[in-house]
Short mmCIF file of C-alpha atoms in Angstrom, two decimals:
data_model
loop_
_atom_site.label_atom_id
_atom_site.label_comp_id
_atom_site.label_asym_id
_atom_site.label_seq_id
_atom_site.Cartn_x
_atom_site.Cartn_y
_atom_site.Cartn_z
CA PRO A 1 59.69 111.49 97.33
CA GLY A 2 61.82 114.37 98.70
CA VAL A 3 65.10 113.11 96.28
CA LEU A 4 62.63 113.21 93.50
CA ALA A 5 61.23 116.63 94.24
CA ALA A 6 64.76 118.00 94.79
CA ARG A 7 66.05 116.66 91.41
CA ARG A 8 62.86 118.22 89.36
CA ALA A 9 63.26 121.31 91.61
CA ARG A 10 67.46 121.26 90.30
CA GLN A 11 66.32 120.58 87.00
CA ALA A 12 63.96 123.40 86.74
CA GLY A 13 66.70 125.77 88.43
CA ILE A 14 64.35 126.34 91.62
CA PRO A 15 65.92 126.68 95.20
CA TYR A 16 64.36 124.18 97.20
CA LEU A 17 64.23 124.06 101.28
CA VAL A 18 64.62 120.69 103.21
CA VAL A 19 61.82 120.76 106.73
CA ALA A 20 63.66 118.41 108.88
CA HIS A 21 60.79 117.71 111.29
CA GLY A 22 62.66 115.49 113.61
CA SER A 23 63.79 112.94 110.97
CA LEU A 24 67.47 113.72 111.53
CA ASP A 25 67.03 112.98 115.55
CA PRO A 26 69.42 110.35 116.71
CA VAL A 27 66.16 108.23 118.38
CA VAL A 28 64.94 107.91 114.63
CA PHE A 29 67.99 106.13 113.97
CA SER A 30 67.50 104.17 116.57
CA TYR A 31 65.41 101.55 114.67
CA ARG A 32 65.69 100.39 111.25
CA ALA A 33 68.88 101.88 111.62
CA TRP A 34 71.17 100.20 108.90
CA ARG A 35 68.11 100.45 105.99
CA LYS A 36 68.49 104.93 107.26
CA LYS A 37 72.28 105.13 107.44
CA ALA A 38 72.37 103.51 103.92
CA TRP A 39 69.83 105.70 102.36
CA MET A 40 71.46 108.85 104.03
CA TRP A 41 74.76 107.79 102.96
CA GLN A 42 72.99 107.27 99.26
CA ALA A 43 71.00 110.00 98.77
CA GLY A 44 70.22 111.75 102.16
CA ARG A 45 73.51 113.59 102.49
CA ARG A 46 72.80 114.76 98.65
CA LEU A 47 69.62 116.02 99.38
CA LEU A 48 70.59 118.32 102.17
CA GLY A 49 73.75 119.66 100.74
CA ARG A 50 72.08 121.00 97.69
CA ALA A 51 69.53 122.64 99.67
CA ALA A 52 68.89 126.11 99.81
CA ALA A 53 68.23 125.58 103.51
CA VAL A 54 67.59 122.99 106.11
CA LEU A 55 64.96 124.44 108.45
CA TYR A 56 64.41 123.31 112.12
CA SER A 57 62.00 124.25 114.78
CA THR A 58 64.35 124.42 117.62
CA ARG A 59 67.98 124.70 118.35
CA ALA A 60 68.33 121.28 120.01
CA GLU A 61 66.62 119.80 116.81
CA GLN A 62 69.41 121.66 114.81
CA ARG A 63 72.31 120.37 117.00
CA LYS A 64 71.07 117.05 117.34
CA ALA A 65 70.82 117.03 113.21
CA ALA A 66 74.85 118.50 112.91
CA ARG A 67 75.89 114.91 111.81
CA TRP A 68 74.02 114.77 108.72
CA THR A 69 74.29 118.40 107.81
CA GLY A 70 77.31 119.94 109.26
CA GLY A 71 75.53 122.02 111.58
CA GLY A 72 74.20 124.82 109.12
CA GLY A 73 70.64 125.56 108.52
CA TYR A 74 67.86 128.03 110.37
CA VAL A 75 65.91 127.49 113.13
CA ILE A 76 62.04 129.02 112.59
CA HIS A 77 60.24 128.42 115.91
CA TRP A 78 56.63 127.38 115.60
CA PRO A 79 54.83 130.33 114.69
CA VAL A 80 52.08 130.41 117.74
CA PRO A 81 51.05 133.54 119.53
CA PHE A 82 50.94 134.08 122.92
CA ALA A 83 47.41 133.97 124.35
CA SER A 84 46.19 136.23 126.67
CA GLY A 85 43.24 138.21 128.41
CA TYR A 86 40.93 134.95 129.09
CA ASP A 87 39.34 134.33 132.53
CA LYS A 88 40.80 131.04 133.34
CA GLY A 89 37.74 130.13 135.94
CA GLU A 90 35.18 130.85 133.22
CA ALA A 91 37.13 128.40 130.63
CA VAL A 92 37.25 125.87 133.41
CA ARG A 93 33.78 125.78 134.18
CA ARG A 94 32.65 125.86 130.40
CA VAL A 95 34.39 122.58 129.71
CA GLN A 96 33.45 120.90 132.91
CA ALA A 97 29.70 121.67 131.92
CA LEU A 98 30.43 120.59 128.14
CA HIS A 99 31.52 117.42 129.74
CA GLY A 100 29.43 116.85 132.67
CA LEU A 101 32.52 117.19 135.06
CA PRO A 102 31.84 118.38 138.61
CA PRO A 103 33.10 121.80 139.65
CA THR A 104 35.79 120.36 141.76
CA ALA A 105 37.66 118.63 138.60
CA ARG A 106 40.85 119.62 137.54
CA ILE A 107 41.61 119.18 134.02
CA ALA A 108 44.77 117.44 132.27
CA LEU A 109 44.70 117.63 128.59
CA THR A 110 46.25 115.40 125.89
CA CYS A 111 46.26 116.74 122.17
CA GLY A 112 46.97 114.57 118.88
CA ARG A 113 45.62 112.47 116.48
CA ILE A 114 44.51 108.82 118.37
CA HIS A 115 47.31 106.90 117.17
CA PRO A 116 49.88 104.41 118.74
CA ILE A 117 52.65 106.91 117.86
CA LYS A 118 50.91 109.36 120.04
CA ARG A 119 50.69 106.69 122.85
CA PRO A 120 46.62 107.50 123.90
CA LEU A 121 46.09 104.06 125.55
CA GLU A 122 49.40 104.50 127.37
CA THR A 123 48.79 107.77 128.62
CA ILE A 124 45.41 106.90 129.94
CA ALA A 125 46.72 104.09 131.86
CA ALA A 126 49.84 105.80 133.44
CA PHE A 127 46.98 109.01 134.44
CA ARG A 128 44.53 106.55 135.92
CA ALA A 129 47.70 105.09 137.93
CA ALA A 130 49.55 108.47 139.22
CA ALA A 131 47.01 110.98 139.37
CA PRO A 132 45.00 112.27 142.21
CA PRO A 133 41.27 111.31 142.26
CA ASP A 134 40.11 114.88 141.50
CA TRP A 135 41.93 115.18 138.08
CA VAL A 136 40.13 114.32 134.69
CA LEU A 137 42.36 113.59 131.46
CA LEU A 138 40.56 115.16 128.46
CA LEU A 139 41.88 113.56 125.23
CA VAL A 140 41.61 115.71 122.15
CA GLY A 141 42.09 114.67 118.47
CA PRO A 142 40.78 112.57 115.32
CA ALA A 143 40.21 109.05 115.90
CA THR A 144 42.30 106.84 113.29
CA PRO A 145 42.05 103.20 112.01
CA GLU A 146 45.18 101.99 114.14
CA ILE A 147 42.92 103.38 117.12
CA PRO A 148 39.07 103.53 116.10
CA ARG A 149 36.98 105.70 118.17
CA ALA A 150 35.19 102.81 119.70
CA ALA A 151 38.32 101.80 121.47
CA ILE A 152 39.74 104.86 122.60
CA GLU A 153 36.12 105.20 124.39
CA GLU A 154 36.14 101.92 126.05
CA ALA A 155 39.84 102.41 127.26
CA CYS A 156 38.44 105.95 128.93
CA ARG A 157 35.15 103.98 130.56
CA ALA A 158 37.60 101.47 132.07
CA PRO A 159 37.19 101.13 135.94
CA GLY A 160 38.86 103.91 137.63
CA GLY A 161 39.24 105.97 134.50
CA ARG A 162 38.25 109.82 134.86
CA CYS A 163 39.33 109.93 131.46
CA VAL A 164 37.30 111.54 128.46
CA TYR A 165 37.51 111.24 124.80
CA ALA A 166 36.35 114.57 123.50
CA GLY A 167 36.95 113.71 119.95
CA ALA A 168 38.50 116.18 117.21
CA ALA A 169 38.66 119.92 117.89
CA PHE A 170 40.33 122.80 116.09
CA GLY A 171 40.27 126.63 115.99
CA GLU A 172 38.52 128.07 118.82
CA GLU A 173 37.18 124.76 119.93
CA LEU A 174 40.37 123.46 120.61
CA ALA A 175 41.72 126.85 122.02
CA SER A 176 38.77 126.46 124.91
CA TYR A 177 40.38 123.26 126.12
CA TYR A 178 43.98 124.64 126.22
CA ARG A 179 42.15 127.51 128.27
CA ALA A 180 40.49 125.34 130.82
CA ALA A 181 43.39 122.94 131.00
CA GLU A 182 45.85 123.01 134.24
CA LEU A 183 48.47 120.36 132.81
CA PHE A 184 49.29 119.37 129.16
CA VAL A 185 50.53 115.73 128.87
CA LEU A 186 52.29 114.16 125.96
CA PHE A 187 53.77 110.74 125.98
CA SER A 188 54.47 111.01 122.27
CA LYS A 189 56.71 107.60 121.67
CA LYS A 190 59.46 109.08 119.68
CA GLU A 191 58.68 112.60 118.10
CA ASN A 192 60.18 116.07 118.56
CA PHE A 193 59.21 118.99 120.04
CA SER A 194 56.01 119.45 118.74
CA HIS A 195 53.16 122.22 117.73
CA VAL A 196 50.92 121.26 120.39
CA THR A 197 53.70 121.58 122.98
CA ALA A 198 54.23 125.34 121.74
CA GLU A 199 50.40 126.19 121.71
CA ALA A 200 50.02 124.46 125.56
CA LEU A 201 52.76 126.68 126.31
CA ALA A 202 51.57 129.43 124.55
CA TYR A 203 48.36 129.43 126.95
CA GLY A 204 50.31 129.25 130.07
CA VAL A 205 50.08 125.58 130.61
CA PRO A 206 53.09 123.27 131.96
CA VAL A 207 53.74 120.53 129.76
CA LEU A 208 54.71 117.20 131.03
#
C-alpha cells in the first residue's frame, strides 16, 4: 500500500513522507528476512529514496535504519507533554479504591492492546514469579480477538495472581493510571520505543 500511495503522490506531483515506525529496525529483518530484504531491494529503497523525508521517533531508530536510508531523515519525538502538579498519594488511593486493592498495594502498570505482540500473558507470568507480595500489576488496554477479555481475566485470576485487567482506558482515565503507578512494565516482543513508554516517563514513572 505504501508503494501504491507513493506512486499516486508522484503522479500528482505531491511530496510524500514516510514514517518508519520501527519498520526498518534490524530485529524486523530477523524473521521472514529474505522476503523482506527482497521487497526492500525491489521497492522499499525506491519508496524511501523518493520520499520528501523519512521520519523517526528517536535518534536510535534513525541510526538503525541507516542501512536502508543512508542516515538521512528527521527525528520528531513523540509529542507527549510532561505531567506535573498532581498528588501521587491521592492518585494511588483512587486507583486502589477503584479496583478494591489494599491500601498497602504498590502499583505496577502495563498499557497496550491485549495482543500477543505485547506479551501480556508472559508479563503476568513474569510478574507473578518476580514481584514482591505487596505489588499489584494493572493491565490497561482493549482486548483483541487474539486474546479475548475472558482469556486475560482468567490469567489474572490464576493462583498467586495479584494481577488485574482494568480494561481499555483513554484520556483522563488513562492518565489516572499513570499517576498512580510506581513502575511501568513493557515486555513487547519486537516493537520500537513506544508512545506508552514516553507517556509513562512524562508522568515520572520508571520503565522496565
